[in-house]
Tab-separated table of C-alpha atoms in Angstrom:
chain	number	residue	atom	x	y	z
A	1	HIS	CA	81.932	96.164	78.054
A	2	GLY	CA	79.330	95.927	80.790
A	3	LEU	CA	82.023	94.924	83.279
A	4	ILE	CA	84.185	97.860	82.199
A	5	ASP	CA	81.318	100.242	82.989
A	6	ARG	CA	80.600	98.535	86.315
A	7	PHE	CA	84.225	98.345	87.465
A	8	SER	CA	84.894	101.931	86.331
A	9	LYS	CA	82.130	103.162	88.637
A	10	GLU	CA	83.487	101.086	91.512
A	11	TRP	CA	87.027	102.317	90.684
A	12	ARG	CA	85.905	105.950	91.021
A	13	ALA	CA	83.961	105.139	94.197
A	14	ALA	CA	87.039	103.525	95.792
A	15	TYR	CA	89.115	106.603	94.958
A	16	ALA	CA	86.438	108.842	96.502
A	17	LYS	CA	86.383	106.726	99.687
A	18	ALA	CA	90.170	106.956	100.001
A	19	LYS	CA	90.066	110.764	99.625
A	20	GLU	CA	87.232	111.033	102.140
A	21	ALA	CA	89.084	108.927	104.724
A	22	LEU	CA	92.278	110.929	104.179
A	23	GLY	CA	90.649	114.334	104.153
A	24	TYR	CA	92.338	115.689	101.026
A	25	ASP	CA	92.993	114.849	97.380
A	26	PHE	CA	96.067	112.860	96.309
A	27	ASP	CA	97.371	110.680	93.452
A	28	ILE	CA	96.316	107.214	94.583
A	29	GLY	CA	98.480	105.478	91.984
A	30	LYS	CA	101.825	106.739	93.307
A	31	ASP	CA	103.537	104.578	95.931
A	32	GLN	CA	105.808	107.455	96.944
A	33	LEU	CA	102.816	109.472	98.111
A	34	LEU	CA	101.366	106.448	99.921
A	35	PHE	CA	104.664	105.978	101.749
A	36	GLY	CA	104.404	109.565	102.980
A	37	ILE	CA	100.806	109.113	104.086
A	38	LEU	CA	101.195	105.754	105.834
A	39	TYR	CA	104.556	106.340	107.504
A	40	GLY	CA	104.445	110.128	107.767
A	41	ASP	CA	100.858	111.276	108.336
A	42	PHE	CA	99.577	108.040	109.922
A	43	ARG	CA	102.886	107.171	111.640
A	44	LEU	CA	102.267	103.453	111.172
A	45	PRO	CA	105.153	101.117	112.060
A	46	MET	CA	107.326	99.630	109.336
A	47	HIS	CA	108.564	96.121	110.050
A	48	LYS	CA	112.170	95.528	109.018
A	49	ASP	CA	111.306	92.532	106.834
A	50	LEU	CA	108.713	94.540	104.919
A	51	GLU	CA	110.905	97.629	104.797
A	52	LYS	CA	113.600	95.710	102.917
A	53	ALA	CA	111.149	94.813	100.164
A	54	GLY	CA	110.409	98.481	99.512
A	55	LYS	CA	106.952	97.685	98.159
A	56	LEU	CA	103.535	98.680	99.348
A	57	ASP	CA	101.884	95.587	97.922
A	58	LYS	CA	98.721	93.918	99.183
A	59	ILE	CA	100.719	91.793	101.631
A	60	VAL	CA	102.179	94.895	103.311
A	61	LEU	CA	98.870	96.766	103.316
A	62	GLY	CA	97.036	93.670	104.552
A	63	TRP	CA	99.506	93.389	107.437
A	64	MET	CA	98.869	97.039	108.342
A	65	LEU	CA	95.170	96.247	108.702
A	66	THR	CA	96.061	93.782	111.484
A	67	LEU	CA	97.859	96.402	113.583
A	68	PRO	CA	96.059	97.052	116.898
A	69	GLU	CA	96.817	100.795	116.834
A	70	ILE	CA	95.175	101.449	113.478
A	71	THR	CA	92.269	103.942	113.623
A	72	PRO	CA	88.917	103.504	111.822
A	73	LYS	CA	89.812	106.238	109.310
A	74	GLN	CA	93.205	104.706	108.616
A	75	ARG	CA	91.561	101.318	108.123
A	76	ALA	CA	88.986	102.821	105.744
A	77	PHE	CA	91.785	104.503	103.774
A	78	ILE	CA	93.882	101.332	103.373
A	79	GLU	CA	90.855	99.223	102.458
A	80	ALA	CA	89.859	101.783	99.816
A	81	VAL	CA	93.388	101.778	98.370
A	82	LEU	CA	93.361	97.970	98.149
A	83	ASP	CA	89.938	98.050	96.490
A	84	TRP	CA	91.083	100.700	93.985
A	85	ARG	CA	94.223	98.714	93.124
A	86	GLU	CA	92.281	95.529	92.422
A	87	LEU	CA	89.856	97.379	90.144
A	88	ASP	CA	92.638	99.311	88.412
A	89	LYS	CA	94.445	96.064	87.529
A	90	LEU	CA	91.297	94.329	86.317
A	91	LEU	CA	90.448	97.266	84.092
A	92	ASN	CA	93.864	98.114	82.665
A	93	THR	CA	95.570	94.704	82.575
A	94	TYR	CA	92.619	92.643	81.431
A	95	LEU	CA	89.276	94.139	80.404
A	96	ARG	CA	90.276	97.222	78.403
A	97	PRO	CA	93.092	95.523	76.459
A	98	TRP	CA	90.817	92.563	75.710
A	99	CYS	CA	88.041	94.761	74.372
A	100	TYR	CA	89.989	97.533	72.660
A	101	GLU	CA	93.200	95.815	71.504
A	102	TRP	CA	92.705	92.073	71.043
A	103	MET	CA	89.033	91.478	70.312
A	104	GLU	CA	88.000	90.581	66.749
A	105	LYS	CA	84.434	90.766	65.469
A	106	GLN	CA	83.237	87.686	63.604
A	107	GLY	CA	79.651	88.223	62.612
A	108	ASP	CA	77.554	88.507	65.762
A	109	ILE	CA	80.299	87.343	68.133
A	110	SER	CA	83.597	88.728	69.391
A	111	VAL	CA	86.628	86.426	69.479
A	112	ILE	CA	90.010	86.733	71.210
A	113	TYR	CA	92.948	84.741	69.856
A	114	PRO	CA	95.931	84.593	72.220
A	115	ASN	CA	99.309	83.739	70.720
A	116	LEU	CA	100.623	80.436	72.071
A	117	ASN	CA	104.380	79.962	72.197
A	118	PHE	CA	105.453	76.324	72.443
A	119	VAL	CA	109.226	76.793	72.269
A	120	GLY	CA	110.006	80.085	74.001
A	121	PRO	CA	109.939	79.397	77.767
A	122	GLU	CA	113.182	77.958	79.117
A	123	THR	CA	111.194	75.622	81.361
A	124	ARG	CA	109.759	74.011	78.173
A	125	ARG	CA	106.169	74.843	79.020
A	126	PHE	CA	104.162	76.934	76.575
A	127	SER	CA	103.243	80.555	77.206
A	128	ALA	CA	100.542	82.890	75.921
A	129	HIS	CA	100.789	86.552	74.966
A	130	ASP	CA	98.859	89.360	73.254
A	131	PRO	CA	96.862	88.744	75.405
A	132	ASN	CA	98.083	86.395	78.108
A	133	LEU	CA	95.010	84.380	79.060
A	134	GLN	CA	96.949	82.078	81.402
A	135	ASN	CA	96.898	84.520	84.303
A	136	VAL	CA	93.245	85.559	84.445
A	137	PRO	CA	92.489	85.961	88.183
A	138	THR	CA	90.141	83.504	89.877
A	139	ARG	CA	90.639	83.996	93.610
A	140	THR	CA	88.242	86.933	93.986
A	141	ASP	CA	84.594	87.411	93.084
A	142	ARG	CA	85.557	90.057	90.540
A	143	GLY	CA	88.171	87.791	89.015
A	144	LEU	CA	85.561	85.080	88.563
A	145	MET	CA	83.412	87.621	86.718
A	146	LEU	CA	86.222	87.987	84.184
A	147	ARG	CA	86.301	84.232	83.664
A	148	GLY	CA	82.560	84.355	83.153
A	149	CYS	CA	82.982	86.667	80.156
A	150	PHE	CA	84.228	83.792	77.974
A	151	ARG	CA	81.717	81.661	76.104
A	152	SER	CA	82.010	78.930	73.501
A	153	ARG	CA	81.138	79.827	69.934
A	154	PRO	CA	77.938	78.241	68.534
A	155	GLY	CA	78.614	74.597	67.800
A	156	TRP	CA	81.707	74.473	70.003
A	157	SER	CA	82.261	73.343	73.614
A	158	THR	CA	84.565	74.449	76.406
A	159	TYR	CA	86.558	71.881	78.365
A	160	SER	CA	88.472	72.367	81.595
A	161	MET	CA	91.164	69.777	82.243
A	162	ASP	CA	93.923	69.542	84.806
A	163	GLU	CA	96.460	66.886	85.689
A	164	SER	CA	96.295	65.778	89.304
A	165	GLN	CA	99.342	67.231	91.090
A	166	ALA	CA	101.557	66.452	88.082
A	167	GLU	CA	104.465	68.516	89.343
A	168	PHE	CA	104.441	66.927	92.789
A	169	ARG	CA	104.247	63.422	91.379
A	170	CYS	CA	107.456	64.268	89.494
A	171	PHE	CA	108.739	65.771	92.729
A	172	ALA	CA	108.159	62.478	94.569
A	173	HIS	CA	109.825	60.537	91.734
A	174	TYR	CA	112.990	62.637	91.679
A	175	SER	CA	113.219	62.884	95.474
A	176	LYS	CA	113.065	59.088	95.895
A	177	ASP	CA	111.424	59.741	99.271
A	178	ASN	CA	109.662	56.497	100.189
A	179	ARG	CA	106.930	58.236	102.181
A	180	LEU	CA	105.929	60.527	99.315
A	181	ILE	CA	106.064	57.693	96.797
A	182	LYS	CA	104.031	55.397	99.072
A	183	ALA	CA	101.419	58.109	99.603
A	184	TYR	CA	100.821	58.302	95.853
A	185	ARG	CA	100.907	54.528	95.378
A	186	ASP	CA	98.409	53.976	98.185
A	187	SER	CA	95.881	56.408	96.704
A	188	ARG	CA	95.635	58.090	93.320
A	189	ASP	CA	93.839	60.982	95.085
A	190	THR	CA	96.589	61.644	97.632
A	191	ASP	CA	96.810	65.273	98.774
A	192	ILE	CA	100.571	65.793	98.879
A	193	HIS	CA	100.202	69.119	100.686
A	194	GLN	CA	98.372	67.364	103.525
A	195	VAL	CA	101.022	64.612	103.606
A	196	VAL	CA	103.824	67.165	103.946
A	197	SER	CA	101.934	69.243	106.511
A	198	VAL	CA	101.511	66.154	108.709
A	199	LEU	CA	105.231	65.380	108.400
A	200	LEU	CA	106.099	68.929	109.451
A	201	GLY	CA	103.352	69.356	112.033
A	202	VAL	CA	101.951	72.502	110.381
A	203	LEU	CA	98.688	73.628	108.819
A	204	ARG	CA	97.977	72.314	105.320
A	205	LYS	CA	98.127	75.796	103.810
A	206	VAL	CA	101.598	76.278	105.322
A	207	GLY	CA	102.696	72.913	103.903
A	208	LYS	CA	101.390	74.015	100.498
A	209	ASN	CA	103.358	77.279	100.687
A	210	LEU	CA	106.508	75.349	101.562
A	211	ASN	CA	105.962	72.822	98.774
A	212	PHE	CA	105.553	75.474	96.101
A	213	GLY	CA	108.251	77.664	97.624
A	214	LEU	CA	110.781	74.848	97.399
A	215	LEU	CA	109.633	73.822	93.948
A	216	TYR	CA	109.965	77.321	92.499
A	217	GLY	CA	113.270	78.218	94.155
A	218	MET	CA	111.684	80.824	96.401
A	219	GLY	CA	114.036	82.803	98.627
A	220	ILE	CA	113.513	83.167	102.379
A	221	GLU	CA	112.144	86.720	102.235
A	222	LYS	CA	109.726	85.844	99.445
A	223	LEU	CA	108.599	82.767	101.387
A	224	ALA	CA	108.046	84.911	104.494
A	225	ARG	CA	105.856	87.285	102.488
A	226	GLU	CA	103.821	84.427	101.021
A	227	LEU	CA	103.292	82.904	104.483
A	228	THR	CA	102.326	86.337	105.825
A	229	ASN	CA	99.655	86.558	103.137
A	230	THR	CA	98.457	82.997	103.810
A	231	LEU	CA	98.275	83.217	107.607
A	232	LYS	CA	97.087	86.859	107.762
A	233	ARG	CA	99.792	87.652	110.279
A	234	LEU	CA	103.392	88.724	110.055
A	235	VAL	CA	105.807	85.854	109.393
A	236	THR	CA	109.419	86.933	109.804
A	237	SER	CA	112.340	85.781	107.677
A	238	ALA	CA	113.687	83.895	110.713
A	239	GLU	CA	110.418	81.956	111.087
A	240	ALA	CA	110.312	81.183	107.351
A	241	LYS	CA	113.932	79.990	107.467
A	242	LEU	CA	113.156	77.702	110.403
A	243	LEU	CA	110.190	76.182	108.549
A	244	LYS	CA	112.333	75.582	105.453
A	245	GLU	CA	115.076	73.934	107.545
A	246	THR	CA	112.455	71.736	109.209
A	247	TYR	CA	111.269	70.714	105.749
A	248	PHE	CA	114.783	69.632	104.791
A	249	GLN	CA	115.139	67.687	108.049
A	250	LYS	CA	111.861	65.823	107.591
A	251	VAL	CA	112.393	65.180	103.866
A	252	PRO	CA	116.207	64.930	103.660
A	253	ASN	CA	116.242	63.444	100.146
A	254	ILE	CA	115.209	66.840	98.763
A	255	ARG	CA	118.384	68.548	99.929
A	256	ALA	CA	120.448	65.670	98.548
A	257	LEU	CA	118.692	66.040	95.177
A	258	MET	CA	119.360	69.791	95.125
A	259	LYS	CA	123.045	69.205	95.888
A	260	GLU	CA	123.200	66.629	93.100
A	261	LEU	CA	121.691	69.128	90.646
A	262	GLU	CA	124.180	71.790	91.735
A	263	ARG	CA	127.059	69.386	91.054
A	264	ALA	CA	125.657	68.502	87.625
A	265	ILE	CA	125.389	72.168	86.695
A	266	GLY	CA	128.950	72.768	87.871
A	267	LEU	CA	130.204	69.900	85.666
A	268	THR	CA	128.040	70.205	82.552
A	269	GLY	CA	126.453	73.661	82.766
A	270	CYS	CA	122.952	72.234	82.394
A	271	VAL	CA	120.250	70.181	84.049
A	272	ARG	CA	118.558	67.236	82.283
A	273	ASP	CA	115.120	65.771	82.930
A	274	MET	CA	114.036	62.138	82.609
A	275	PHE	CA	113.090	62.647	78.952
A	276	GLY	CA	116.446	64.074	77.913
A	277	GLY	CA	115.338	67.698	77.882
A	278	ARG	CA	117.992	70.084	79.148
A	279	ARG	CA	118.272	73.643	80.312
A	280	HIS	CA	121.556	75.523	80.516
A	281	LEU	CA	122.109	77.142	83.913
A	282	THR	CA	124.995	78.850	85.665
A	283	PRO	CA	125.944	77.866	89.244
A	284	ALA	CA	124.371	81.148	90.418
A	285	ASP	CA	121.047	80.021	88.909
A	286	ALA	CA	121.193	76.497	90.340
A	287	TYR	CA	118.127	77.269	92.475
A	288	LYS	CA	116.088	77.033	89.238
A	289	ALA	CA	117.187	73.444	88.577
A	290	LEU	CA	114.591	71.631	90.691
A	291	ASN	CA	111.780	73.662	89.152
A	292	THR	CA	113.126	72.843	85.671
A	293	LEU	CA	112.775	69.107	86.344
A	294	MET	CA	109.169	69.561	87.440
A	295	GLN	CA	108.179	71.797	84.529
């Protein structure tokens, strides 16, 4: 509840800063009005790759902040909008529902019980809902404050466990790429993102984007947006496509594996993992097959 009060004050302050920078009142939560302000009043350029997406998300707004022609007032406005959006999501997606919908009083403590679903997701992982505590943000200082709200009950302990690159170890197994397999055999602490980045001659964070992009069946435009966010500069669809093609050239077994999965789906209508688990997919959804094996 203390965070709700704190973030609510900051939420109102961000709205006030946006109005002050703009010079008049407006509904900060409506993208249609923001389109008019940014592209009409401010006359900021709209890149064709971002225009296709039709979204004024943080990647688009972050790119606008890099434009050399942006004025101090325009910068202050966009920064205030980004700040307001972060606070609005933290308040209305996480804190308020936790406190006012899902929290149960048990004596002197408050407890939240998420519902865990072990059979619902098609990828055969489990999911959580009402509330979903699997997507609590951690990449910002405010997000970490949300994580800090959770405490163990008296007499209980909290454990944090993670498997070391489990998905990418499966990735190396299925790909049968000798270099990836050797990297893991040589060291249990191998950083597969660094291995791939060296193979491609790119920064580690770009190699990581490409790894996850390939694993999750990410399209070219989505990959371009993710790389734009990572590199803090505009990455076009053409550049993203070139990086993906380079990946396939340097690790050719991956493309062969994807073709093999496409053929299997065409013949049987499903993809099977090493444990016999299967997921039914249509040829149009074959891009999900590789991710299914990893999950």
